[in-house]
């Protein structure tokens, strides 16, 4: 069923999907996007590996929250059991289910990193997650009808070409 048909018929899962234009986004969406960018910047500049990982994961979570703030609408009726953001994201924006599954799988590592475990994640995992969170933020911005920011990888490639 297409998104338009789902909106017309109602999804039946207790949530109604709307796709607003960039000028009709709620203030909470903009707030979450700003907070996601701040967390991503913290991740990029963190010297500590667990902090880098945790901040990158939080950046992705805040980006997901921005999209959910714009699209997820509870419908009247039965009360739905509590659901985490990644499960809800996969329901509300099915084309991002793979991203949701990826970040959901890293939640336990983030919790361990936030608890101070030095063995929770490797430097490579932290660096990879920073890049993935950066890409995901761009995907979310695009989903919201915004011009996506330039991902870190592209900026690095441009800088390398300029200095070469």
PDB file of C-alpha atoms in Angstrom:
ATOM      1  CA  UNK A   1       0.000   0.000   0.000  1.00  0.00           C
ATOM      2  CA  UNK A   2       1.435   3.392  -0.933  1.00  0.00           C
ATOM      3  CA  UNK A   3       2.024   6.130   1.635  1.00  0.00           C
ATOM      4  CA  UNK A   4      -0.869   8.139   0.191  1.00  0.00           C
ATOM      5  CA  UNK A   5      -3.204   5.151   0.386  1.00  0.00           C
ATOM      6  CA  UNK A   6      -2.076   4.461   3.950  1.00  0.00           C
ATOM      7  CA  UNK A   7      -2.790   8.078   4.891  1.00  0.00           C
ATOM      8  CA  UNK A   8      -6.210   7.920   3.269  1.00  0.00           C
ATOM      9  CA  UNK A   9      -7.153   4.578   4.787  1.00  0.00           C
ATOM     10  CA  UNK A  10      -5.348   4.898   8.107  1.00  0.00           C
ATOM     11  CA  UNK A  11      -2.627   2.415   8.898  1.00  0.00           C
ATOM     12  CA  UNK A  12      -4.571   0.471  11.511  1.00  0.00           C
ATOM     13  CA  UNK A  13      -1.559   0.246  13.814  1.00  0.00           C
ATOM     14  CA  UNK A  14      -2.541   3.203  15.969  1.00  0.00           C
ATOM     15  CA  UNK A  15      -0.323   5.684  14.126  1.00  0.00           C
ATOM     16  CA  UNK A  16      -1.086   7.954  11.224  1.00  0.00           C
ATOM     17  CA  UNK A  17       1.692   8.983   8.865  1.00  0.00           C
ATOM     18  CA  UNK A  18       1.852  12.490   7.446  1.00  0.00           C
ATOM     19  CA  UNK A  19       4.594  13.872   5.258  1.00  0.00           C
ATOM     20  CA  UNK A  20       4.861  17.596   5.966  1.00  0.00           C
ATOM     21  CA  UNK A  21       6.780  20.012   3.794  1.00  0.00           C
ATOM     22  CA  UNK A  22       9.838  21.773   5.200  1.00  0.00           C
ATOM     23  CA  UNK A  23       7.826  24.884   6.045  1.00  0.00           C
ATOM     24  CA  UNK A  24       5.266  22.988   8.099  1.00  0.00           C
ATOM     25  CA  UNK A  25       7.662  21.076  10.344  1.00  0.00           C
ATOM     26  CA  UNK A  26       6.939  21.314  14.062  1.00  0.00           C
ATOM     27  CA  UNK A  27       9.338  23.251  16.279  1.00  0.00           C
ATOM     28  CA  UNK A  28      10.223  20.015  18.087  1.00  0.00           C
ATOM     29  CA  UNK A  29      11.539  18.588  14.825  1.00  0.00           C
ATOM     30  CA  UNK A  30      13.897  21.527  14.393  1.00  0.00           C
ATOM     31  CA  UNK A  31      14.937  21.259  18.040  1.00  0.00           C
ATOM     32  CA  UNK A  32      15.770  17.556  17.689  1.00  0.00           C
ATOM     33  CA  UNK A  33      17.725  18.214  14.485  1.00  0.00           C
ATOM     34  CA  UNK A  34      19.738  20.917  16.237  1.00  0.00           C
ATOM     35  CA  UNK A  35      20.415  18.618  19.176  1.00  0.00           C
ATOM     36  CA  UNK A  36      21.386  15.792  16.792  1.00  0.00           C
ATOM     37  CA  UNK A  37      23.901  18.069  15.074  1.00  0.00           C
ATOM     38  CA  UNK A  38      25.297  19.126  18.457  1.00  0.00           C
ATOM     39  CA  UNK A  39      25.682  15.496  19.569  1.00  0.00           C
ATOM     40  CA  UNK A  40      27.325  14.630  16.262  1.00  0.00           C
ATOM     41  CA  UNK A  41      29.783  17.499  16.695  1.00  0.00           C
ATOM     42  CA  UNK A  42      30.554  16.257  20.220  1.00  0.00           C
ATOM     43  CA  UNK A  43      31.152  12.779  18.806  1.00  0.00           C
ATOM     44  CA  UNK A  44      33.494  14.112  16.130  1.00  0.00           C
ATOM     45  CA  UNK A  45      35.589  16.048  18.624  1.00  0.00           C
ATOM     46  CA  UNK A  46      35.597  13.570  21.530  1.00  0.00           C
ATOM     47  CA  UNK A  47      39.032  12.155  22.293  1.00  0.00           C
ATOM     48  CA  UNK A  48      37.574   9.393  24.442  1.00  0.00           C
ATOM     49  CA  UNK A  49      36.422   6.354  22.400  1.00  0.00           C
ATOM     50  CA  UNK A  50      33.370   5.404  24.533  1.00  0.00           C
ATOM     51  CA  UNK A  51      32.220   9.043  24.550  1.00  0.00           C
ATOM     52  CA  UNK A  52      32.629   9.258  20.770  1.00  0.00           C
ATOM     53  CA  UNK A  53      30.499   6.143  20.308  1.00  0.00           C
ATOM     54  CA  UNK A  54      27.822   7.227  22.793  1.00  0.00           C
ATOM     55  CA  UNK A  55      27.537  10.737  21.337  1.00  0.00           C
ATOM     56  CA  UNK A  56      27.260   9.374  17.792  1.00  0.00           C
ATOM     57  CA  UNK A  57      24.514   6.972  18.836  1.00  0.00           C
ATOM     58  CA  UNK A  58      22.654   9.747  20.661  1.00  0.00           C
ATOM     59  CA  UNK A  59      22.966  11.930  17.536  1.00  0.00           C
ATOM     60  CA  UNK A  60      21.261   9.208  15.498  1.00  0.00           C
ATOM     61  CA  UNK A  61      18.579   8.787  18.154  1.00  0.00           C
ATOM     62  CA  UNK A  62      17.862  12.516  18.128  1.00  0.00           C
ATOM     63  CA  UNK A  63      17.697  12.511  14.325  1.00  0.00           C
ATOM     64  CA  UNK A  64      15.158   9.678  14.527  1.00  0.00           C
ATOM     65  CA  UNK A  65      13.208  11.666  17.127  1.00  0.00           C
ATOM     66  CA  UNK A  66      13.124  14.634  14.737  1.00  0.00           C
ATOM     67  CA  UNK A  67      11.579  12.502  12.018  1.00  0.00           C
ATOM     68  CA  UNK A  68       9.117  10.923  14.436  1.00  0.00           C
ATOM     69  CA  UNK A  69       8.112  14.362  15.741  1.00  0.00           C
ATOM     70  CA  UNK A  70       7.239  15.324  12.172  1.00  0.00           C
ATOM     71  CA  UNK A  71       5.537  12.129  11.037  1.00  0.00           C
ATOM     72  CA  UNK A  72       4.224   9.974  13.877  1.00  0.00           C
ATOM     73  CA  UNK A  73       0.726  10.891  14.957  1.00  0.00           C
ATOM     74  CA  UNK A  74      -1.142   8.888  17.573  1.00  0.00           C
ATOM     75  CA  UNK A  75      -4.692   8.124  16.552  1.00  0.00           C
ATOM     76  CA  UNK A  76      -7.648   7.927  18.855  1.00  0.00           C
ATOM     77  CA  UNK A  77      -8.489   4.495  20.073  1.00  0.00           C
ATOM     78  CA  UNK A  78      -6.747   1.788  21.946  1.00  0.00           C
ATOM     79  CA  UNK A  79      -3.644   2.582  23.894  1.00  0.00           C
ATOM     80  CA  UNK A  80      -0.502   1.186  22.394  1.00  0.00           C
ATOM     81  CA  UNK A  81       2.249  -0.467  24.446  1.00  0.00           C
ATOM     82  CA  UNK A  82       5.416   1.535  24.953  1.00  0.00           C
ATOM     83  CA  UNK A  83       7.751   1.211  21.966  1.00  0.00           C
ATOM     84  CA  UNK A  84      11.334   2.360  21.568  1.00  0.00           C
ATOM     85  CA  UNK A  85      12.218   4.962  18.948  1.00  0.00           C
ATOM     86  CA  UNK A  86      13.868   2.480  16.585  1.00  0.00           C
ATOM     87  CA  UNK A  87      10.840   0.175  16.456  1.00  0.00           C
ATOM     88  CA  UNK A  88       8.550   3.155  15.971  1.00  0.00           C
ATOM     89  CA  UNK A  89      10.776   4.588  13.235  1.00  0.00           C
ATOM     90  CA  UNK A  90      10.617   1.305  11.310  1.00  0.00           C
ATOM     91  CA  UNK A  91       6.813   1.380  11.571  1.00  0.00           C
ATOM     92  CA  UNK A  92       6.333   5.025  10.657  1.00  0.00           C
ATOM     93  CA  UNK A  93       9.015   5.219   7.943  1.00  0.00           C
ATOM     94  CA  UNK A  94       9.427   1.638   6.653  1.00  0.00           C
ATOM     95  CA  UNK A  95      12.107   2.641   4.158  1.00  0.00           C
ATOM     96  CA  UNK A  96      14.353   3.428   7.153  1.00  0.00           C
ATOM     97  CA  UNK A  97      13.804   0.046   8.835  1.00  0.00           C
ATOM     98  CA  UNK A  98      17.348  -1.067   8.019  1.00  0.00           C
ATOM     99  CA  UNK A  99      18.793   2.061   9.644  1.00  0.00           C
ATOM    100  CA  UNK A 100      16.505   1.543  12.635  1.00  0.00           C
ATOM    101  CA  UNK A 101      17.662  -2.050  13.035  1.00  0.00           C
ATOM    102  CA  UNK A 102      21.295  -1.019  12.746  1.00  0.00           C
ATOM    103  CA  UNK A 103      21.081   1.628  15.459  1.00  0.00           C
ATOM    104  CA  UNK A 104      18.859  -0.529  17.683  1.00  0.00           C
ATOM    105  CA  UNK A 105      21.567  -3.201  17.588  1.00  0.00           C
ATOM    106  CA  UNK A 106      24.079  -0.673  18.957  1.00  0.00           C
ATOM    107  CA  UNK A 107      21.969   0.461  21.919  1.00  0.00           C
ATOM    108  CA  UNK A 108      23.535  -1.992  24.382  1.00  0.00           C
ATOM    109  CA  UNK A 109      27.029  -0.901  23.365  1.00  0.00           C
ATOM    110  CA  UNK A 110      26.016   2.719  23.824  1.00  0.00           C
ATOM    111  CA  UNK A 111      24.702   1.957  27.313  1.00  0.00           C
ATOM    112  CA  UNK A 112      27.967   0.218  28.206  1.00  0.00           C
ATOM    113  CA  UNK A 113      29.995   3.108  26.777  1.00  0.00           C
ATOM    114  CA  UNK A 114      27.922   5.624  28.745  1.00  0.00           C
ATOM    115  CA  UNK A 115      28.514   3.553  31.875  1.00  0.00           C
ATOM    116  CA  UNK A 116      32.243   4.032  31.355  1.00  0.00           C
ATOM    117  CA  UNK A 117      33.246   0.644  29.990  1.00  0.00           C
ATOM    118  CA  UNK A 118      36.530   1.007  28.122  1.00  0.00           C
ATOM    119  CA  UNK A 119      36.037  -2.376  26.445  1.00  0.00           C
ATOM    120  CA  UNK A 120      32.496  -1.741  25.208  1.00  0.00           C
ATOM    121  CA  UNK A 121      33.600  -0.470  21.797  1.00  0.00           C
ATOM    122  CA  UNK A 122      36.757  -0.234  19.753  1.00  0.00           C
ATOM    123  CA  UNK A 123      38.117   2.942  18.222  1.00  0.00           C
ATOM    124  CA  UNK A 124      37.158   1.611  14.791  1.00  0.00           C
ATOM    125  CA  UNK A 125      33.563   0.963  15.911  1.00  0.00           C
ATOM    126  CA  UNK A 126      33.316   4.481  17.333  1.00  0.00           C
ATOM    127  CA  UNK A 127      34.702   6.072  14.169  1.00  0.00           C
ATOM    128  CA  UNK A 128      32.398   3.984  11.979  1.00  0.00           C
ATOM    129  CA  UNK A 129      29.378   4.947  14.070  1.00  0.00           C
ATOM    130  CA  UNK A 130      30.253   8.643  13.810  1.00  0.00           C
ATOM    131  CA  UNK A 131      30.254   8.310  10.007  1.00  0.00           C
ATOM    132  CA  UNK A 132      27.024   6.284  10.041  1.00  0.00           C
ATOM    133  CA  UNK A 133      25.259   8.756  12.340  1.00  0.00           C
ATOM    134  CA  UNK A 134      26.425  11.579  10.071  1.00  0.00           C
ATOM    135  CA  UNK A 135      24.980   9.809   7.010  1.00  0.00           C
ATOM    136  CA  UNK A 136      21.764   8.997   8.874  1.00  0.00           C
ATOM    137  CA  UNK A 137      21.270  12.640   9.849  1.00  0.00           C
ATOM    138  CA  UNK A 138      21.504  13.531   6.149  1.00  0.00           C
ATOM    139  CA  UNK A 139      18.929  10.860   5.283  1.00  0.00           C
ATOM    140  CA  UNK A 140      16.568  12.227   7.937  1.00  0.00           C
ATOM    141  CA  UNK A 141      17.014  15.787   6.678  1.00  0.00           C
ATOM    142  CA  UNK A 142      16.174  14.585   3.179  1.00  0.00           C
ATOM    143  CA  UNK A 143      13.110  12.686   4.447  1.00  0.00           C
ATOM    144  CA  UNK A 144      11.915  15.931   6.033  1.00  0.00           C
ATOM    145  CA  UNK A 145      12.248  17.826   2.760  1.00  0.00           C
ATOM    146  CA  UNK A 146      15.279  19.775   3.952  1.00  0.00           C
ATOM    147  CA  UNK A 147      18.559  20.236   2.151  1.00  0.00           C
ATOM    148  CA  UNK A 148      20.840  17.666   3.800  1.00  0.00           C
ATOM    149  CA  UNK A 149      24.096  18.823   5.364  1.00  0.00           C
ATOM    150  CA  UNK A 150      27.330  17.765   3.694  1.00  0.00           C
ATOM    151  CA  UNK A 151      28.469  14.524   5.387  1.00  0.00           C
ATOM    152  CA  UNK A 152      31.862  14.382   7.072  1.00  0.00           C
ATOM    153  CA  UNK A 153      33.262  11.952   4.465  1.00  0.00           C
ATOM    154  CA  UNK A 154      32.530  14.351   1.613  1.00  0.00           C
ATOM    155  CA  UNK A 155      34.069  17.277   3.504  1.00  0.00           C
ATOM    156  CA  UNK A 156      37.188  15.202   4.190  1.00  0.00           C
ATOM    157  CA  UNK A 157      37.457  14.200   0.533  1.00  0.00           C
ATOM    158  CA  UNK A 158      37.114  17.834  -0.569  1.00  0.00           C
ATOM    159  CA  UNK A 159      39.749  18.951   1.925  1.00  0.00           C
ATOM    160  CA  UNK A 160      42.127  16.235   0.688  1.00  0.00           C
ATOM    161  CA  UNK A 161      41.681  17.384  -2.928  1.00  0.00           C
ATOM    162  CA  UNK A 162      42.309  21.019  -1.988  1.00  0.00           C
ATOM    163  CA  UNK A 163      45.500  20.248  -0.068  1.00  0.00           C
ATOM    164  CA  UNK A 164      46.827  17.817  -2.698  1.00  0.00           C
TER     165      UNK A 164
END
